[in-house]
């Protein structure tokens, strides 16, 4: 027998009025335009400023001039920022829906910790120092921890709370291991210091080609999960009544988040707060419908990541602040605000 859902839950998932859908669609086009502008700024702004004419020339009329070379270098950095930002935003939105925790991000389930532990192991014990060499270790570490969290969380009987607890415990253990290795090995500390901050500056075509298939697969899978995750947001009983397969949805959500966050972390290092902040911002004007949250998060997250990267180049000229530092500085106050707002709402 079907279980009727409460009126407020029915209202959340009821089809939006045509005018509201039109506004959301227009907003999506608007944020795409903003993303294009931020991407152009990422190519034009740096230690050497380039005009829009130089950017255009470097993109479409390559003649080997200095400006064209700069555009080519910054283009890889910008493309990686677009891909990694979309991946982190989608991973955060999926994990918040999966755990029913609006303060969740990819670090909650230990994915970042798994990638970091695998990279420090590859550098310290296997002598691998190139990005193209340890990108696969980072991805394997993220995938292995994702699988372990799923197993410890109960596998087919996993619940949001058990998954979060398992991820937190594994993260603590792995970060303890990571710190111990770096303290005992000065060489590993020097080599890992740059990667663990989180940066786009080492981007190149080879790295993008290596992670691109995983990022595309993760994006497609995450977007395909919007409907079943919407059903799960109304509670397990209601989701079952609506025909959602809870175990399959949770497993696929874990897989999508692991693939997305693992690939992004492998290419850029662990970049924090992007997957936490953007879904919150998006939810404030789209409502709880993941059919809109996920596309918006996939577009606005690169805006945040590339914007932070550009800001890092401006504030420390002629040097630069790595994007992981900028997002951490911006994200800390935002996280405190979100926690306080959530606590106030519960009182």
Coordinates of N, CA, C and O in Angstrom, one line a residue, residues 28 85-90 93 278-279 282 292-302:
X28 N 19.9 29.6 -15.0 CA 20.9 28.7 -15.4 C 21.7 29.3 -16.6 O 23.0 29.2 -16.6
X85 N 36.1 22.0 -10.5 CA 35.1 22.7 -9.8 C 33.7 22.1 -9.9 O 33.0 21.9 -9.0
X86 N 33.4 21.7 -11.2 CA 32.1 21.0 -11.4 C 32.1 19.7 -10.6 O 31.0 19.3 -10.0
X87 N 33.2 19.0 -10.6 CA 33.2 17.7 -9.9 C 33.0 17.9 -8.4 O 32.2 17.1 -7.8
X88 N 33.7 18.8 -7.8 CA 33.6 19.0 -6.4 C 32.2 19.5 -6.0 O 31.6 19.1 -5.0
X89 N 31.6 20.4 -6.8 CA 30.2 20.9 -6.5 C 29.2 19.8 -6.6 O 28.3 19.6 -5.7
X90 N 29.3 18.9 -7.6 CA 28.4 17.8 -7.8 C 28.6 16.8 -6.6 O 27.6 16.3 -6.1
X93 N 27.0 18.2 -3.5 CA 25.5 18.1 -3.5 C 25.0 16.7 -3.4 O 24.0 16.5 -2.7
X278 N 28.9 25.7 -2.3 CA 28.1 26.0 -3.5 C 26.7 25.3 -3.4 O 25.7 26.0 -3.7
X279 N 26.5 24.1 -3.0 CA 25.2 23.5 -2.9 C 24.3 24.3 -1.9 O 23.1 24.4 -2.2
X282 N 23.2 27.4 -3.9 CA 22.2 27.0 -4.9 C 20.9 26.7 -4.3 O 19.8 27.1 -4.8
X292 N 17.4 20.6 -10.2 CA 18.0 21.9 -10.4 C 19.2 22.2 -9.6 O 20.1 22.9 -10.1
X293 N 19.3 21.6 -8.4 CA 20.5 21.8 -7.6 C 21.8 21.3 -8.3 O 22.8 22.0 -8.3
X294 N 21.7 20.1 -8.9 CA 22.9 19.5 -9.4 C 23.4 20.3 -10.7 O 24.6 20.6 -10.7
X295 N 22.6 20.7 -11.6 CA 23.1 21.5 -12.7 C 23.7 22.8 -12.3 O 24.7 23.3 -12.7
X296 N 22.9 23.5 -11.4 CA 23.5 24.8 -10.9 C 24.8 24.6 -10.1 O 25.7 25.4 -10.3
X297 N 24.9 23.5 -9.3 CA 26.2 23.3 -8.6 C 27.3 23.0 -9.6 O 28.4 23.4 -9.3
X298 N 27.0 22.3 -10.6 CA 28.0 22.0 -11.6 C 28.6 23.2 -12.3 O 29.7 23.2 -12.8
X299 N 27.8 24.3 -12.4 CA 28.2 25.5 -13.1 C 28.8 26.5 -12.1 O 29.8 27.2 -12.4
X300 N 28.1 26.7 -11.0 CA 28.6 27.7 -10.0 C 29.9 27.3 -9.3 O 30.7 28.2 -8.9
X301 N 30.1 26.0 -9.1 CA 31.3 25.6 -8.4 C 32.6 26.0 -9.2 O 33.6 26.5 -8.6
X302 N 32.6 25.8 -10.5 CA 33.8 26.3 -11.2 C 33.9 27.8 -11.2 O 35.0 28.3 -11.2

